[in-house]
Structure formats: C-alpha cells, structure tokens
Short mmCIF file of C-alpha atoms and ligand atoms in Angstrom, two decimals:
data_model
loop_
_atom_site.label_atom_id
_atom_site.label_comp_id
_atom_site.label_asym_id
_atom_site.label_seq_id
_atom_site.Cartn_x
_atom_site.Cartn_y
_atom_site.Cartn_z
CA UNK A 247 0.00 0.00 0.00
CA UNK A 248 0.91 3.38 -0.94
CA UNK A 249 2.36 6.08 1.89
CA UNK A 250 2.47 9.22 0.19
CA UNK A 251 -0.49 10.38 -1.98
CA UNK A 252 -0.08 10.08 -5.71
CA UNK A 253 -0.61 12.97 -7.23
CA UNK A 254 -2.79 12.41 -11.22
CA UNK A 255 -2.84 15.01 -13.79
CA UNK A 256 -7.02 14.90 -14.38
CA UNK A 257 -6.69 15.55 -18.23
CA UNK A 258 -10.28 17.29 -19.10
CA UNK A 259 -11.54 15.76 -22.24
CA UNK A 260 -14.23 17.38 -23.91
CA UNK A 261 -17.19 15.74 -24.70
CA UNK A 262 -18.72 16.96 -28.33
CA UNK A 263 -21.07 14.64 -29.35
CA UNK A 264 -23.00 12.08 -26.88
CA UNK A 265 -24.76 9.28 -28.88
CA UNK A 266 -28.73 9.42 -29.35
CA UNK A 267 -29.27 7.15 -26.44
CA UNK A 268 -27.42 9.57 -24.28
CA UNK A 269 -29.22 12.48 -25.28
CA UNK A 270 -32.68 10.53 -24.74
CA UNK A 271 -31.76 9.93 -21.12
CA UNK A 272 -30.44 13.49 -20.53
CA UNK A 273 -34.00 14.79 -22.34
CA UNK A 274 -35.55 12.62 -19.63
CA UNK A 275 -34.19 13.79 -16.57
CA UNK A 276 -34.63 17.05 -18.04
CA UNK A 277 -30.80 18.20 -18.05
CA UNK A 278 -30.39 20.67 -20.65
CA UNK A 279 -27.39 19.87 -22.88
CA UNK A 280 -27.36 22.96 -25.25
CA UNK A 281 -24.64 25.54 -23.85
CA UNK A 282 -22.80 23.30 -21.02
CA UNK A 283 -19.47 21.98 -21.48
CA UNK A 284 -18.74 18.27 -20.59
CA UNK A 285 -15.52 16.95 -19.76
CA UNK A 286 -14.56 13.41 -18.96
CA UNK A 287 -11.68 13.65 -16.17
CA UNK A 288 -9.13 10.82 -17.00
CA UNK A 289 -5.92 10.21 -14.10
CA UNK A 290 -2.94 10.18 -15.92
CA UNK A 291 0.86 9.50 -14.52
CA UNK A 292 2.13 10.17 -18.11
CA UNK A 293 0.64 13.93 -18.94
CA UNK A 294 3.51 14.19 -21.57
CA UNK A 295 2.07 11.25 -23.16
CA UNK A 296 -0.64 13.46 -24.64
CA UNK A 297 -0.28 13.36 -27.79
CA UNK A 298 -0.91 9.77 -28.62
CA UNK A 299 -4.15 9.20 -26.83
CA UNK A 300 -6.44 7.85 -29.54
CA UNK A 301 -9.28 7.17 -27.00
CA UNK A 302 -10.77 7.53 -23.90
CA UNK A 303 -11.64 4.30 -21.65
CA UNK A 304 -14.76 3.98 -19.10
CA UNK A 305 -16.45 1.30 -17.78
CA UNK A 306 -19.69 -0.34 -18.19
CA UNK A 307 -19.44 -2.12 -14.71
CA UNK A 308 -19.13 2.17 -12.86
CA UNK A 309 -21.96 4.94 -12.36
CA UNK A 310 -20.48 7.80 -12.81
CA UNK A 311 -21.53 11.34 -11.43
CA UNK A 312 -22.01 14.25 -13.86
CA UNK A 313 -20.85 17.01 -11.61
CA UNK A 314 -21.23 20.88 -11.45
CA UNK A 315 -18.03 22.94 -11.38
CA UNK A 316 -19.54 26.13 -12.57
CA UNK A 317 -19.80 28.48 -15.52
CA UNK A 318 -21.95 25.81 -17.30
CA UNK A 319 -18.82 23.31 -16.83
CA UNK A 320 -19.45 19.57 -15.86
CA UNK A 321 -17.22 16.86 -14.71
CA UNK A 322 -17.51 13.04 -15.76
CA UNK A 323 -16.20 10.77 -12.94
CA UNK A 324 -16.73 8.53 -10.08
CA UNK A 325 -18.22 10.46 -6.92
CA UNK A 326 -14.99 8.68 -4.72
CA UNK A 327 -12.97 11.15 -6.97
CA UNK A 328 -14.98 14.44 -6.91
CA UNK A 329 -15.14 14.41 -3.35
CA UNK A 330 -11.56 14.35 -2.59
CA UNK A 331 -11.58 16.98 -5.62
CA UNK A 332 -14.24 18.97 -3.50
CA UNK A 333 -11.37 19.18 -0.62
CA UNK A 334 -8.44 20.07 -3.13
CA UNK A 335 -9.98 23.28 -4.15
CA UNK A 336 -10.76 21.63 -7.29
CA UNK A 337 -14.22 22.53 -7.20
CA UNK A 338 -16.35 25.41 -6.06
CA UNK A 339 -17.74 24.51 -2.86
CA UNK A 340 -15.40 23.10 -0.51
CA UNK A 341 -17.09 19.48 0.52
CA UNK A 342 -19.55 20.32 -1.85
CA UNK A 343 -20.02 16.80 -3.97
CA UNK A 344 -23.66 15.98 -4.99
CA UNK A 345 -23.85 14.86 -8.18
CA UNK A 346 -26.59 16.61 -10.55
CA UNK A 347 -26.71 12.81 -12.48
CA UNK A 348 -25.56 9.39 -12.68
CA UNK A 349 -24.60 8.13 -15.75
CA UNK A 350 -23.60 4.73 -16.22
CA UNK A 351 -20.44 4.06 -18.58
CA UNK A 352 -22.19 2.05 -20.94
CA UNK A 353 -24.14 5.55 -21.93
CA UNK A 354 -20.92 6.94 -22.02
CA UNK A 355 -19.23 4.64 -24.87
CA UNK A 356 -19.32 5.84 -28.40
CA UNK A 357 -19.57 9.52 -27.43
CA UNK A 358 -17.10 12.06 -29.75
CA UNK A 359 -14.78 13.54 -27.91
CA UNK A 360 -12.05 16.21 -28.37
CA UNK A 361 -8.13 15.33 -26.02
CA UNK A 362 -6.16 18.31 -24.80
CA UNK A 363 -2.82 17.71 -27.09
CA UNK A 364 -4.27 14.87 -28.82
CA UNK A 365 -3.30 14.68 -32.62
CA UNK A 366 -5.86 13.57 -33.55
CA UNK A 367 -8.93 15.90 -33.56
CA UNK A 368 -11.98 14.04 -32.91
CA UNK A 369 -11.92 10.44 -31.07
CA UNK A 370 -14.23 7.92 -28.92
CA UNK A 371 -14.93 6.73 -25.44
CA UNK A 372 -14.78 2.80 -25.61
CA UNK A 373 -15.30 0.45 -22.99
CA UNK A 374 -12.36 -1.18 -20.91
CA UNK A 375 -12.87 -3.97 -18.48
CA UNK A 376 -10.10 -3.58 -16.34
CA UNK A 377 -10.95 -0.22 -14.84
CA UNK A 378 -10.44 -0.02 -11.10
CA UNK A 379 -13.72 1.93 -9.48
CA UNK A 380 -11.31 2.53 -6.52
CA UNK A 381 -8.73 4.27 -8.35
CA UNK A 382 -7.96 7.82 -9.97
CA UNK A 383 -11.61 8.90 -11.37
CA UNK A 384 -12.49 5.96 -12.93
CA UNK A 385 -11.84 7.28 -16.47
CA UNK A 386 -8.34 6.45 -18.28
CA UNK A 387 -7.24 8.36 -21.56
CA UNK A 388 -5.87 5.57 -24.12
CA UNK A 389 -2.22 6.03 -25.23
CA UNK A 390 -1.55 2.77 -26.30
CA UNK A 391 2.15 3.89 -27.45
CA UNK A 392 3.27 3.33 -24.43
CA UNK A 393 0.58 2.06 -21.97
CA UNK A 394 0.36 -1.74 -22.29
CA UNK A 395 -2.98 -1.88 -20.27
CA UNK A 396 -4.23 0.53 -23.19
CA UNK A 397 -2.73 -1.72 -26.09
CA UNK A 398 -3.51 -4.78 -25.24
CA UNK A 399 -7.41 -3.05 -24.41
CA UNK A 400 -7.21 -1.54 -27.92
CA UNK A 401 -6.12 -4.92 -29.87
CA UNK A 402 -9.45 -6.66 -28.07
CA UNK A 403 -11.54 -4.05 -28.78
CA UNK A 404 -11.03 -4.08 -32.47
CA UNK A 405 -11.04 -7.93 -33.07
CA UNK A 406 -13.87 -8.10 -31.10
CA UNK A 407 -15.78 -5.60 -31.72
CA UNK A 408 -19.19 -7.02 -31.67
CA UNK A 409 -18.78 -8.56 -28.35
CA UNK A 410 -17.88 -5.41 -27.09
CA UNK A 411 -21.00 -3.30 -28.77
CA UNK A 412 -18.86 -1.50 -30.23
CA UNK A 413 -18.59 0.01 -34.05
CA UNK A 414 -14.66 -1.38 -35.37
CA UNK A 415 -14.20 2.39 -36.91
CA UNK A 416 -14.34 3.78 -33.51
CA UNK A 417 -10.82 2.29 -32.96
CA UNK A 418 -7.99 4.09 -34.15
CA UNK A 419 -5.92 0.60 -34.58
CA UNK A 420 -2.22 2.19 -34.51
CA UNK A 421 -0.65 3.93 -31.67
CA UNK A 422 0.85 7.11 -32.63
CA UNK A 423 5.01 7.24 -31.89
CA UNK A 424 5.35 9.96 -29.07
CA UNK A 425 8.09 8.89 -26.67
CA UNK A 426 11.47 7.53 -28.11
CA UNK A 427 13.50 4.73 -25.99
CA UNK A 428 16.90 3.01 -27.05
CA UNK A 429 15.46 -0.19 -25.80
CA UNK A 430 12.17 -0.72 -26.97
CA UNK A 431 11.87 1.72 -29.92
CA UNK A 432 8.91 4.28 -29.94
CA UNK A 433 6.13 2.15 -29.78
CA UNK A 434 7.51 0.80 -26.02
CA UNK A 435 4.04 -1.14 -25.19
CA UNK A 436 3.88 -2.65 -28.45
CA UNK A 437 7.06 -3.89 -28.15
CA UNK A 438 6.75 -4.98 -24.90
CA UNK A 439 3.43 -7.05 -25.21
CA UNK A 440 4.73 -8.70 -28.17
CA UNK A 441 7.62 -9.40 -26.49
CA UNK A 442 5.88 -10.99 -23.23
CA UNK A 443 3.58 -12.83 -25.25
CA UNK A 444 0.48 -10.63 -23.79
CA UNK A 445 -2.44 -12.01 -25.06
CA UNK A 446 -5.30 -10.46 -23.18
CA UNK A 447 -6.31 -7.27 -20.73
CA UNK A 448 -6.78 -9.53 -18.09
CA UNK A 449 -3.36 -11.17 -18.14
CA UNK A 450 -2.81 -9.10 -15.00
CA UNK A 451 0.66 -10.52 -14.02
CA UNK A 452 2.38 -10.63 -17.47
CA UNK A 453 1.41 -6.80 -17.73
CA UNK A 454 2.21 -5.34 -14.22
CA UNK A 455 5.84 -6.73 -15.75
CA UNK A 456 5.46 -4.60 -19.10
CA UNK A 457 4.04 -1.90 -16.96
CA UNK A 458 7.06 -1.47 -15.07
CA UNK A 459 9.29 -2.03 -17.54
CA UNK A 460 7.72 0.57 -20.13
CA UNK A 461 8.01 3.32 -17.06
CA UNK A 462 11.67 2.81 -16.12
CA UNK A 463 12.39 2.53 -20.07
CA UNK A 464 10.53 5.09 -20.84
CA UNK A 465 10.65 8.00 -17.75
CA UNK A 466 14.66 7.89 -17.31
CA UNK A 467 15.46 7.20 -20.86
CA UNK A 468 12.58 8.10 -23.31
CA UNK A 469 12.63 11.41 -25.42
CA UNK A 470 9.97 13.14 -26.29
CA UNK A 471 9.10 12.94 -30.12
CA UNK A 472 6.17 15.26 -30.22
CA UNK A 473 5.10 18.81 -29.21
CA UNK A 474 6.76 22.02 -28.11
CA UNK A 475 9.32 19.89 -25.89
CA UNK A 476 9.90 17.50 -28.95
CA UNK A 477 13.59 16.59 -28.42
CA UNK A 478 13.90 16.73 -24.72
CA UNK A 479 13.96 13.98 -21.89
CA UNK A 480 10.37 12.29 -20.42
CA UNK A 481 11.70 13.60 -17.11
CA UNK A 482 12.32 17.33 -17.89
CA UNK A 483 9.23 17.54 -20.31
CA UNK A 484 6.75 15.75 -18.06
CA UNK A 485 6.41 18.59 -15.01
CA UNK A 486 6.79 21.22 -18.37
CA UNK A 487 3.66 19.69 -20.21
CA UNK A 488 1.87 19.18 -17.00
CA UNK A 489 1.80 22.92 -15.93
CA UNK A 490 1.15 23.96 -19.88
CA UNK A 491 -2.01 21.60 -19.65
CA UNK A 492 -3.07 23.24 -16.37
CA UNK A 493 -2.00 26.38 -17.21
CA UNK A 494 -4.59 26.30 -20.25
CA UNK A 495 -7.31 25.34 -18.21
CA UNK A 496 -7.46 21.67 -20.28
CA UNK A 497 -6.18 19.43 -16.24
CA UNK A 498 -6.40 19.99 -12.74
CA UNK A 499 -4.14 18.50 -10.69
CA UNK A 500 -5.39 16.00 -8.37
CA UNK A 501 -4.02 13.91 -5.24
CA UNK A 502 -5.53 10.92 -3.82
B1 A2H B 28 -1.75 6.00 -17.18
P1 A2H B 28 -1.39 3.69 -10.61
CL1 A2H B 28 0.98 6.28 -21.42
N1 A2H B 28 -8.17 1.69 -13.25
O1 A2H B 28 -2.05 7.10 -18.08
C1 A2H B 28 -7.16 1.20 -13.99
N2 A2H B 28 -6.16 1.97 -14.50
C2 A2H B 28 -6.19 3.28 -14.22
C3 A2H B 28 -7.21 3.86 -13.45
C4 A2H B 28 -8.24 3.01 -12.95
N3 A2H B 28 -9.25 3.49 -12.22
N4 A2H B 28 -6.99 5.18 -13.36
C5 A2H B 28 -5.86 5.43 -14.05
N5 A2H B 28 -5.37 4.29 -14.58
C6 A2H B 28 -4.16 4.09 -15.42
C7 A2H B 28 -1.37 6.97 -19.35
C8 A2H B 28 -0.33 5.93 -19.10
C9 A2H B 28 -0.52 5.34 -17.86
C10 A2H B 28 0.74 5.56 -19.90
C11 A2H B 28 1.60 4.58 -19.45
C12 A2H B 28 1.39 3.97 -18.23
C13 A2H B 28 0.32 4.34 -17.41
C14 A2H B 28 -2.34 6.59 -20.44
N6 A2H B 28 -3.24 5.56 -20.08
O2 A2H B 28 0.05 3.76 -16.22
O3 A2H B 28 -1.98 2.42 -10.12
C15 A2H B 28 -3.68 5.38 -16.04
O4 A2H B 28 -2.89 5.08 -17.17
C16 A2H B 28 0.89 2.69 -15.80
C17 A2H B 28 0.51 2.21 -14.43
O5 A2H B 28 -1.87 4.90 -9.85
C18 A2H B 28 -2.68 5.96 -15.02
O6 A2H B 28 -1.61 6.50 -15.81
O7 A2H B 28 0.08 3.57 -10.71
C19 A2H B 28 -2.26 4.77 -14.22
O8 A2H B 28 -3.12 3.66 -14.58
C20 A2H B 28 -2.36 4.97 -12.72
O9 A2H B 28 -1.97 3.78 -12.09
#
C-alpha cells in the first residue's frame, strides 16, 4: 500500500457529441445539454504522453456522477474522486459533492470527444474492463504507445468488436510514436506485449511486468518525439507539459 499520496494530472476531455441514447436519457431527466461543457476527467501519470491518446476508456461495470463545477462546466467521474476533488480546491464549494446525475459508462461509450494535445482531432470513449472503481476517477485516456494496459485493451476491442458493442471504426488501430527509448523503440508497449507474449487485458501478471518495464524505459530514458518539448527527456518535459495543460485550463491536478 501506498504512503504518500499520488498525485494524477485529471486531463479534461471534452465531450462533443453524446450518442442518441445519451441524449434521450439526458432529455428525460430534463438536463439541458445545449450551452454546457462536458468533460470526462481521466488520471494520468504520463501527462507528456498526450499526444498519442487515440481514446478515452470507461467502464460499463461504474456509475459515474455528472458534476457541477460552474460556468456551465461539468465533470464526468466517479463520486470517490470528486469528493476528494471537493477538498483540493478543485471545485467550487469546498465538501460540496452531490452529483446533478448518474450516468452509467455504458451511456458513455461511443460519445465524440475532443483530447487536450491529442493529434488527432476528434476520437471515442470505448469500454475497458479492467478499470479499477477505486482508483484515480475511474476514467483512463488511451495512449496505447506506451501504456500496455491501453494496447492490449485496444487490440481486443477491435477484433472483437461485436462482443464489445462497439462500431470497429471507432478504434484508431495504430498507436501514434510519441516517446522515443533506445530499448524498446517508440512504440515501447507494443514492443513490450509482443515481447511478453500478452495475449489479453486480463493477463494481469504478465502486464504489471510490461508496466514497469515501459516506465523505467521510458521515464529515465525516453525522449519526447512530439510537441513544443519535442527533443527533450520524459523527465524534464513531463512537469513542463503538465503545468502547460493546467496552465490552459485543459487538467487539474489531483491527489488521492
Ligand atoms: B496512465 P497507478 Cl501512457 N483503473 O495514463 C485502472 N487503471 C487506471 C485507473 C483506474 N481506475 N486510473 C488510471 N489508470 C491508469 C497513461 C499511461 C498510464 C501511460 C503509461 C502507463 C500508465 C495513459 N493511459 O500507467 O496504479 C492510467 O494510465 C501505468 C501504471 O496509480 C494511469 O496512468 O500507478 C495509471 O493507470 C495509474 O496507475
């Protein structure tokens, strides 16, 4: 068990489109849509990563709270999460947390979205399995360069995508190069999951090993390949694209 909190960069991921059966349940509990602005809040250790997200992950098995943060902004995430937000200044109203709705992730998948940093434009919210309600906000940005979790997700999703509900062109199937490493190349959790023979997202043990070794690889000797720090270290860009992100208004960051 971890000591000292971890801190998350909460990357705020706009949601532009929600799919007709979200917009039927929002017409029926009467929430207005037209003029608010809602953002899925994903917990990120890799904010520098940004660039190659090519999705963003909920789960079918959470109810998540749409939350008020004013000006006609809403958060997306689990209530566990905007309550310890509520007490990080984060929000508001100090130890203010009451959700205005719950939304269950399955209402969530297929919505358009727009990523802070993302290169590409306009992307999806699909559905992954192994999401921990307990953990972060309960919403993970997919950057399945270099998250094998997020690879391994993304290679189900699109060979399966009926089983999944999903439609096979909301998968982008190619992670996009961002962060360079002399051992395992620029696509690190590709490499990595080929490597160990990963077959599936719940082949827990086999990818807590690619997990650590992607982060060592790729936080002390992983360049950045994208973006206004393109050419500089993971470890001197990282705190730089973090405060940029915040600094735009597009993450918070949060502790837990
Ligand atoms: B990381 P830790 Cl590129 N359930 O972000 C499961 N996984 C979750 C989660 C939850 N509720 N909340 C966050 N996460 C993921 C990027 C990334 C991440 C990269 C590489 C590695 C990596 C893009 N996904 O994490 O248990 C999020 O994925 C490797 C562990 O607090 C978050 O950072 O250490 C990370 O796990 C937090 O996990």
């Amino acid at each position: 068990e971890a000591v000292l909190p971890q801190e998350y960069t909460g990357i705020k991921i706009q949601v532009t489109g929600f799919t007709d059966d979200a917009i039927k349940f929002f017409q029926e509990k009467g929430f207005e849509l037209e003029g608010k602005k809602i953002y899925l809040v994903a917990a990120t250790l890799r904010p520098e990563t940004m660039y190659g997200q090519t999705c963003c992950f909920v789960s079918r098995k959470i109810d998540y709270g749409l939350f008020s943060v004013g000006n006609g902004e809403y958060y997306i995430c689990t209530k566990r999460a905007f309550k310890n937000m509520s007490y990080q200044d984060l929000t508001p109203k100090r130890g203010d947390f009451d959700e205005t709705l719950i939304v269950n992730g399955s209402l969530l998948v297929g919505s358009k979205i727009h990523a802070p940093l993302a290169e590409i434009q306009s992307l999806r919210v699909l559905p992954m399995e192994t999401i921990l309600e307990a953990k972060g906000t309960g919403v993970v940005t997919c950057v399945p360069s270099d998250s094998p979790d997020d690879f391994v997700t993304i290679r189900d999703l699109y060979t399966k995508p009926d089983y999944y509900g999903i439609e096979e062109s909301w998968v982008v199937k190619d992670p996009i190069a961002i962060v360079g490493t002399p051992k395992y190349g620029d696509k690190c959790a590709e490499y990595l999951v080929n490597e160990l023979k990963i077959h599936s997202p719940k082949d827990t043990a086999q990818l807590t090993k690619a997990k650590e070794l992607a982060y060592k690889e790729g936080y002390y000797s992983g360049k950045l390949l994208k973006g206004k720090y393109a050419g500089q270290s993971v470890e001197e860009a990282k705190p730089k694209v973090k405060n940029d992100l915040v600094a735009a208004g597009e993450a918070i960051v949060y502790n837990e």
